[in-house]
XYZ file of C-alpha atoms in Angstrom:
446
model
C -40.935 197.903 -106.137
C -41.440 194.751 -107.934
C -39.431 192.904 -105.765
C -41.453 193.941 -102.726
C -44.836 193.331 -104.453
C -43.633 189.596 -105.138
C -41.784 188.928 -101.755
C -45.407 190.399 -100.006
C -47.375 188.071 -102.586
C -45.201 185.145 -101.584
C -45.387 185.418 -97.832
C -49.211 185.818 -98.072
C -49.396 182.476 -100.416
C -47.225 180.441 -97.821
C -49.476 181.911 -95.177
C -52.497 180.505 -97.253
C -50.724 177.245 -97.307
C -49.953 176.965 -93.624
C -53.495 178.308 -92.943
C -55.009 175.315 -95.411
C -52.924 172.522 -94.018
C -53.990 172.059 -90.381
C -51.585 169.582 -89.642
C -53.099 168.924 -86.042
C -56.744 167.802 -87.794
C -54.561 165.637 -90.451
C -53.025 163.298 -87.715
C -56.354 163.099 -85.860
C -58.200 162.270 -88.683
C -55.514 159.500 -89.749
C -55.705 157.925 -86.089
C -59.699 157.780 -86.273
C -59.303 156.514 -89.904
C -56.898 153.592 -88.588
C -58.472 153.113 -85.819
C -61.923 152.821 -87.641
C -60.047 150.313 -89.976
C -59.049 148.171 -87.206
C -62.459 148.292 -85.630
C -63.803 147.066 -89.210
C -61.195 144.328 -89.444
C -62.562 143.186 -85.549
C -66.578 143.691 -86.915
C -65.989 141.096 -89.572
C -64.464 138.512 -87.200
C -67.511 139.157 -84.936
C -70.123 138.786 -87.830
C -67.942 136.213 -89.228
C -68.594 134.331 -85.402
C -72.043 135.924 -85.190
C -72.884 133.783 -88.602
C -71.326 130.678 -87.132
C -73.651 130.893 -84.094
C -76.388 131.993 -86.375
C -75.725 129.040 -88.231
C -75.514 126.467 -85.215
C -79.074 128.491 -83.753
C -80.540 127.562 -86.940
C -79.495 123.646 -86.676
C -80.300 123.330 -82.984
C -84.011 124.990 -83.617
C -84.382 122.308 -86.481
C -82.908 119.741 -83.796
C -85.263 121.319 -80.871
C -88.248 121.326 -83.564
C -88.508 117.260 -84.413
C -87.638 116.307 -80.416
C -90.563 118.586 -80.127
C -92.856 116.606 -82.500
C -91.015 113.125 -81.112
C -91.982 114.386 -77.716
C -95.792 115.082 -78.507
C -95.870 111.901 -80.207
C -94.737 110.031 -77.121
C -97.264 112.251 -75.076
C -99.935 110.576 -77.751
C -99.187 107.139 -76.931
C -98.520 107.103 -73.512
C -101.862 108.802 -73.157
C -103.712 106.415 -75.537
C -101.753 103.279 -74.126
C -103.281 104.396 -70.339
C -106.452 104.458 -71.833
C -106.341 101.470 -73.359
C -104.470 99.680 -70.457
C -107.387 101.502 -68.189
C -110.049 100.022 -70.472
C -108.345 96.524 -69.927
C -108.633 96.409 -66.111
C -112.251 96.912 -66.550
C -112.940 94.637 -69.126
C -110.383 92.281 -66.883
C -112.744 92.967 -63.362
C -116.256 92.614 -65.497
C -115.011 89.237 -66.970
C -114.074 88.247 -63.396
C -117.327 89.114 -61.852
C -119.318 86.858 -65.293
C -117.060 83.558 -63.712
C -117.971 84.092 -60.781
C -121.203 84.169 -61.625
C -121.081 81.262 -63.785
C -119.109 79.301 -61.132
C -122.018 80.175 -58.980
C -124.649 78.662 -61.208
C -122.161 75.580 -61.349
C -122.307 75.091 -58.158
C -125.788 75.526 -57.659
C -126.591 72.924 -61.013
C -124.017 70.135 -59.587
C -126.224 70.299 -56.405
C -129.282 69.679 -58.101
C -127.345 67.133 -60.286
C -126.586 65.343 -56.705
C -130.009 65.387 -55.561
C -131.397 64.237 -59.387
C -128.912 61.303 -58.687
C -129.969 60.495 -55.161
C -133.727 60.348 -56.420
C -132.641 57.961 -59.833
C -130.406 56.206 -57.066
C -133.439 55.427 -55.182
C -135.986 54.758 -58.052
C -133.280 52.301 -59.514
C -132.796 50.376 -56.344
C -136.794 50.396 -55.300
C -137.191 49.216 -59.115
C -134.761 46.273 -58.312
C -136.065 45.175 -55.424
C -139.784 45.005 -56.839
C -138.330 43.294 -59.734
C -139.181 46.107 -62.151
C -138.036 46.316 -65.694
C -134.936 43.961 -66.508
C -133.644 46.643 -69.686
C -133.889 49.755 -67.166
C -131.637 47.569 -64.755
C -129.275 46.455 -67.270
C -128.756 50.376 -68.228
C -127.846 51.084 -64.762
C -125.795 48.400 -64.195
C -124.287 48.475 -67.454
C -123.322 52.978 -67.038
C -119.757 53.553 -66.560
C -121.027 57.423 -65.326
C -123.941 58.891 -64.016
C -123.882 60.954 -66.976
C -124.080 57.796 -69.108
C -126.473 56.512 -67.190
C -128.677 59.787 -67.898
C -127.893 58.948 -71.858
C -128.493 55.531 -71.983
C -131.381 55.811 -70.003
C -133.488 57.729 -72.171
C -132.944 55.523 -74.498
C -134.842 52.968 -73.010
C -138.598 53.476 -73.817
C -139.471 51.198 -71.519
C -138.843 53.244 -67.947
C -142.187 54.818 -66.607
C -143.369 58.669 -67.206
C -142.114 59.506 -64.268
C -138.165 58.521 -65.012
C -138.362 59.695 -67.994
C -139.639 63.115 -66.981
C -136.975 63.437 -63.929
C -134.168 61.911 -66.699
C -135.080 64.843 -69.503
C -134.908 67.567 -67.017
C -131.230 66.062 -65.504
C -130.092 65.784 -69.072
C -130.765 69.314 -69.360
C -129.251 70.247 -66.842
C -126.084 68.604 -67.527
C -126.357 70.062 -71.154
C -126.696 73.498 -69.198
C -123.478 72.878 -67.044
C -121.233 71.745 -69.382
C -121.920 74.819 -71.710
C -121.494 77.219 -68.483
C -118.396 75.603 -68.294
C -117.059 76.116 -71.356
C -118.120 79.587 -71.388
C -116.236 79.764 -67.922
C -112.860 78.327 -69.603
C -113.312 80.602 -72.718
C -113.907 83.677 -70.437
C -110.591 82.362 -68.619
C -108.972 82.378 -71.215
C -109.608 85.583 -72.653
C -108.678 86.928 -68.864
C -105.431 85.382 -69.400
C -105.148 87.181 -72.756
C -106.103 90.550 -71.659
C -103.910 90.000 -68.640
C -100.934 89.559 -70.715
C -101.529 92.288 -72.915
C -102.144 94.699 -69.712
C -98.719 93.496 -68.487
C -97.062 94.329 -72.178
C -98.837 97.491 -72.076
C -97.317 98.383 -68.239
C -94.009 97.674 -69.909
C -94.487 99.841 -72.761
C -95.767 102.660 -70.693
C -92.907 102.363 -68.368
C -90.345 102.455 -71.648
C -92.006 105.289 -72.813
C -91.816 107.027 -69.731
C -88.429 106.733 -69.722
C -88.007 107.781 -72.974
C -89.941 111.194 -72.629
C -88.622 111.707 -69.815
C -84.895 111.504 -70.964
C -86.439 113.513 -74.325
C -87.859 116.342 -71.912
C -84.459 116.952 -69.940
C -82.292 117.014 -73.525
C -84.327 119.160 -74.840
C -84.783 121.336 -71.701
C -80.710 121.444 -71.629
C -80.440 122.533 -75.397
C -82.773 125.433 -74.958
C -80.798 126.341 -72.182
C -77.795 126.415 -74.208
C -79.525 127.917 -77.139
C -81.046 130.752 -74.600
C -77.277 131.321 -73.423
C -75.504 131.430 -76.800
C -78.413 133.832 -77.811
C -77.867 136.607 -75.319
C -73.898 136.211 -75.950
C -74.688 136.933 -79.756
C -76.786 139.761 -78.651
C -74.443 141.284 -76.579
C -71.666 141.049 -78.676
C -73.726 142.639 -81.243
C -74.972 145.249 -79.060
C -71.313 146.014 -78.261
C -70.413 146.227 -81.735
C -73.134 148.900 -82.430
C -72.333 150.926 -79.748
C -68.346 150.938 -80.721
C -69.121 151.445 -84.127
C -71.971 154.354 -83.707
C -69.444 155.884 -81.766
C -66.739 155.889 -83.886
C -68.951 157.475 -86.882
C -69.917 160.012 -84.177
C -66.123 160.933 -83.516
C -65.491 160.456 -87.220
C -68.610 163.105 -87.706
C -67.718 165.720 -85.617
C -63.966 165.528 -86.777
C -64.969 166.119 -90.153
C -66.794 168.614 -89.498
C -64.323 170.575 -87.040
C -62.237 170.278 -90.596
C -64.686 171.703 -92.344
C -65.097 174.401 -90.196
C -61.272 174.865 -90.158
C -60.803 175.361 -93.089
C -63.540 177.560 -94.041
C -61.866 179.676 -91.268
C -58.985 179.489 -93.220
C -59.474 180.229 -96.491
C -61.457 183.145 -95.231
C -59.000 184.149 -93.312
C -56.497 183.302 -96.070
C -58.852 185.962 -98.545
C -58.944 188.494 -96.036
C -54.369 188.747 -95.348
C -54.268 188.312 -99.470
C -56.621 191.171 -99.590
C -55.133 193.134 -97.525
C -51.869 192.453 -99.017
C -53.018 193.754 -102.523
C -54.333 196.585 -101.106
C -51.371 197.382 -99.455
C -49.075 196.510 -102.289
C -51.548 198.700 -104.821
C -50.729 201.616 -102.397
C -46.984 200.771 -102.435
C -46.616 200.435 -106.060
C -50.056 202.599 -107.194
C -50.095 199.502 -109.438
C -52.520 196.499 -109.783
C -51.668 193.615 -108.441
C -52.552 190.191 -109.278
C -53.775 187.847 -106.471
C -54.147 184.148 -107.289
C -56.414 181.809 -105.259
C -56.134 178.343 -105.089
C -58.489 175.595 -103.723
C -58.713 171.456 -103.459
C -61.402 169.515 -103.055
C -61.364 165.810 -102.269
C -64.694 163.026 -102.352
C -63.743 160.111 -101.036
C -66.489 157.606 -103.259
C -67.473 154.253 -100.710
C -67.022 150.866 -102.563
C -70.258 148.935 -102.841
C -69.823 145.061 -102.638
C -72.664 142.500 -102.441
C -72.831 138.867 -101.987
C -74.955 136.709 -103.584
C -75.880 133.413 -102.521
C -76.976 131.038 -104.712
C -80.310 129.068 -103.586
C -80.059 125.158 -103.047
C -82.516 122.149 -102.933
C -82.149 118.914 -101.682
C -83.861 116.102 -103.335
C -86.609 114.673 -101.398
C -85.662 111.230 -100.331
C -87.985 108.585 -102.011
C -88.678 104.566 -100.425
C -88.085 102.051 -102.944
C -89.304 99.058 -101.224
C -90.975 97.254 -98.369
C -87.367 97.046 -96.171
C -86.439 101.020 -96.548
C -90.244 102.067 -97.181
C -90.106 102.187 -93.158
C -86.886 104.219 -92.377
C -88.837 107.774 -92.698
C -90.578 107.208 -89.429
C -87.345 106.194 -87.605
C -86.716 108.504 -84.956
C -90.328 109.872 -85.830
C -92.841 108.008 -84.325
C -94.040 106.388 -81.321
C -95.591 102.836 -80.556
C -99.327 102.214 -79.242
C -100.410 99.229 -78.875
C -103.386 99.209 -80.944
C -102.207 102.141 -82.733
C -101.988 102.616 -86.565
C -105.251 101.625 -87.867
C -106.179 105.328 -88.443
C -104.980 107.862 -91.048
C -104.524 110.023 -87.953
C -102.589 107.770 -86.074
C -100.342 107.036 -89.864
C -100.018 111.047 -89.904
C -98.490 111.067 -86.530
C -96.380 108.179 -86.738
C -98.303 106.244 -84.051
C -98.290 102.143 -85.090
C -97.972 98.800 -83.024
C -96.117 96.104 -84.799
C -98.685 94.562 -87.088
C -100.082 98.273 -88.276
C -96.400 99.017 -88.830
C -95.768 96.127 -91.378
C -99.745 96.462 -92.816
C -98.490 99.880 -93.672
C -95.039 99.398 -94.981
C -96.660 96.573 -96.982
C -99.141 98.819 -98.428
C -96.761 101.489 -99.829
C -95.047 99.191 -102.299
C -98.497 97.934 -103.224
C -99.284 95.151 -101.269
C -102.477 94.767 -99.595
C -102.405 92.293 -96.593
C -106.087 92.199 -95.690
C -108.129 94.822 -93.947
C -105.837 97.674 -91.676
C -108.693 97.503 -88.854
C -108.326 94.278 -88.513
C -104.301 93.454 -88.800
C -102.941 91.508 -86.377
C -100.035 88.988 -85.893
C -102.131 86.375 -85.916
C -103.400 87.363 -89.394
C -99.875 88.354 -90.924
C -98.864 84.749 -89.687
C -101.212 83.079 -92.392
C -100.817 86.235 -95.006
C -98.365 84.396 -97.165
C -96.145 81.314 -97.477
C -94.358 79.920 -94.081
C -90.602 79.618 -95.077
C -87.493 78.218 -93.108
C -85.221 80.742 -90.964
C -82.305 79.453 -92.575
C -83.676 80.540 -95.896
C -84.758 83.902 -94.429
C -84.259 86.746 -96.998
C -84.571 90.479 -96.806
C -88.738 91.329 -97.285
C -89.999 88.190 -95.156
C -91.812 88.531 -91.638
C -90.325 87.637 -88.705
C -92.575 86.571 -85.623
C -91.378 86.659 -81.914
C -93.107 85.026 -78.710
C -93.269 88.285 -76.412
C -96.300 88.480 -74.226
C -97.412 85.371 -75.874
C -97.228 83.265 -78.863
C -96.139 85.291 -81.771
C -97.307 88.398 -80.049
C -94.801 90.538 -81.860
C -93.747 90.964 -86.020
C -91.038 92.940 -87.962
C -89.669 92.862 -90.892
C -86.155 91.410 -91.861
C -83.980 94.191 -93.595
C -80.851 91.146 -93.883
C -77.874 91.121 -91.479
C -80.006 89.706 -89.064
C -81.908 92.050 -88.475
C -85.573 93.916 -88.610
C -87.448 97.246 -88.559
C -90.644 96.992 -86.684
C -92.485 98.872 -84.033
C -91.061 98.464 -80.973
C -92.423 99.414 -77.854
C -89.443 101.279 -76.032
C -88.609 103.193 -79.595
C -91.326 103.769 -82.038
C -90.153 102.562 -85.560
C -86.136 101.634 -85.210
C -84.130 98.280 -86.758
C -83.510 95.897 -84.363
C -80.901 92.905 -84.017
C -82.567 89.895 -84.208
C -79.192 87.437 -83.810
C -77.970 88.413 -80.822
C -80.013 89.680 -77.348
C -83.566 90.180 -76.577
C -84.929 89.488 -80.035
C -82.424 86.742 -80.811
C -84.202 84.985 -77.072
C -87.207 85.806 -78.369
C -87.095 85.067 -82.152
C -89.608 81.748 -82.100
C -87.890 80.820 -86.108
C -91.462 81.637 -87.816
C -90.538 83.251 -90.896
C -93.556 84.706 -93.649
C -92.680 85.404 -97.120
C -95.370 87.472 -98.587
């Protein structure tokens, strides 16, 4: 009886066991569980890549941001060197229409000058022929111009009322049309001036033209590129979340078919083992001892973290008047005019003389008022030294749109940093090409 009791115990144990195993769940679940690895070992390649991208987004923004600002900044000047270039035509046309003016009052003096002499002419020769005063004839005779006669005439006290009346008002006159005249050459002149600096000007604005221009279409193609690399990171990503959700899904429901399995199981493990006791108790009208067994297993997810460790990079600091200028490289535009405004110094707008007054400034030396900085003063702001002894700090002067119309300053290696007008702030070589033509060998050491 025994024997039965423990061969029925046994067969309802190994029963249990088959029940409990469920050898079909155990290779699904190890396929998913594989399969999930692999699909973790592919995620970190794809957020190792996303990262990359990430990281080359974040240098391109920082790249898009400053030809951003560059590009406003050439928007400034080109805007206030059309203004100003504007504001020269009309100053150009009103100066025209004063000499013409003034050559029209000429014109109209030298023909009353004519007539003055035609009447003098006449009084002279009528005063001669009725043997009139001998001192008035020797000043005519004795004139080597009709304007000398004029002076030397009213010198003579001798000449009648009359003479001298006609003679005072001539001499006026004269007086009046040789200061018309000058006023006419000074005006042309300062036509000529204006004229040249509208022509530098028309360069400049057709430099930077080109320059935003060119500025506009890079940046246009790098947000392009950063628009496509964008939606591939997204859609990678967006891949990667769906695979991934789905997986846990599968995972999910596996786990919990499993579950329900072997719930099933055990019950149905209780209920043979049960029945098999009962049985046996009636067999033997003995008690029989049933043992149950369970497992359990927690599977405990590791935790890891990263930290990252913040950084700073020192600020970079000017130490003198030939680096002071190197921040605004790249960063600024030129305006002729420019830089004689803490607004136009914010935003990196200067012209070559503001440029140097302000480069000058921030190692502590003042060279005269900012308003009024110009080549012409910077030319007498220190002591005039020879090119051959040219040394890093001096000022360098360069016959552009006229005589020393341009200034930098020499950085050594011949060359300079100034504010040029095709590239804002930027060192130039002075010993070979444009600058080295235009170089006139004036050299200031301040």
């Amino acid at each position: 009886m025994k024997k039965k009791m423990l061969l029925l115990n046994t067969t309802v144990l190994l029963g249990l066991g088959g029940v409990l195993s469920t050898p079909a769940y155990a290779s699904t679940i190890q396929d998913m569980e594989s399969h999930k690895s692999q699909i973790q070992n592919q995620r970190q390649d794809v957020q190792s890549n996303i990262k990359a991208a990430s990281d080359e987004l974040t240098r391109l923004q920082a790249e898009q941001d400053q030809m951003k600002a560059q590009l406003e900044r050439l928007t400034i000047a080109e805007e206030e060197n059309n203004q100003k270039a504007q504001k020269t035509e009309a100053d150009i046309k009103e100066t025209s229409k004063k000499v013409e003016q003034l050559e029209k009052e000429i014109k109209l003096l030298q023909e009353k000058l004519e007539k003055r002499n035609d009447i003098l002419k006449d009084r002279a020769r009528s005063l001669q022929e009725s043997g009139g005063n001998v001192e008035y004839l020797q000043v005519l005779l004795g004139s080597s111009s009709f304007g000398d006669f004029v002076d030397r005439a009213l010198a003579v006290s001798t000449i009648v009322d009359a003479d001298r009346g006609i003679l005072k008002e001539t001499k006026n006159m004269q007086d009046e049309l040789k200061t018309k005249q000058a006023d006419v050459k000074s005006k042309l002149a300062s036509l000529e001036d204006m004229k040249a600096e509208l022509d530098e000007m028309t360069v400049q604005l057709a430099a930077q033209k080109k320059q935003k221009d060119a500025l506009a279409k890079e940046l246009k193609d790098k947000e392009a590129k950063n628009e496509e690399l964008k939606a591939s990171l997204q859609s990678k990503d967006s891949s990667l979340a769906d695979e991934q959700s789905t997986l846990e899904q599968n995972i999910k429901d596996q786990k919990a078919a499993e579950e329900a399995a072997r719930k099933a199981a055990e019950q149905a493990a209780k209920e043979a083992a049960k029945k098999a006791a009962e049985q046996a108790q009636k067999a033997a009208a003995a008690p029989a001892e049933q043992a149950d067994s369970s497992s359990a297993q927690a599977e405990t997810p590791k935790a890891s973290s990263n930290d990252v460790a913040p950084t700073s990079a020192p600020a970079p600091k000017a130490s003198n008047v030939v680096t002071v200028g190197n921040r605004w490289i790249g960063n600024s535009a030129y305006v002729f005019g420019g830089g004689r405004s803490q607004s136009d110094i914010n935003h990196g707008l200067f012209d070559c003389s503001s440029f140097v007054h302000w480069a000058y400034s921030q190692v502590g030396v003042n060279l005269g008022p900012l308003g009024s900085v110009s080549t012409e003063t910077l030319k007498h702001a220190g002591t005039q030294v020879s090119s051959s002894q040219m040394q890093p700090g001096d000022l360098v002067f360069f016959d552009t749109y006229k005589k020393d119309g341009h200034v930098g300053i020499y950085v050594g290696g011949g060359k300079f940093i100034g504010a040029q007008s095709s590239t804002g702030v930027a060192i130039a070589n002075m010993s070979s090409g444009y600058w080295k033509q235009k170089f006139n060998g004036r050299v200031v050491r301040i």
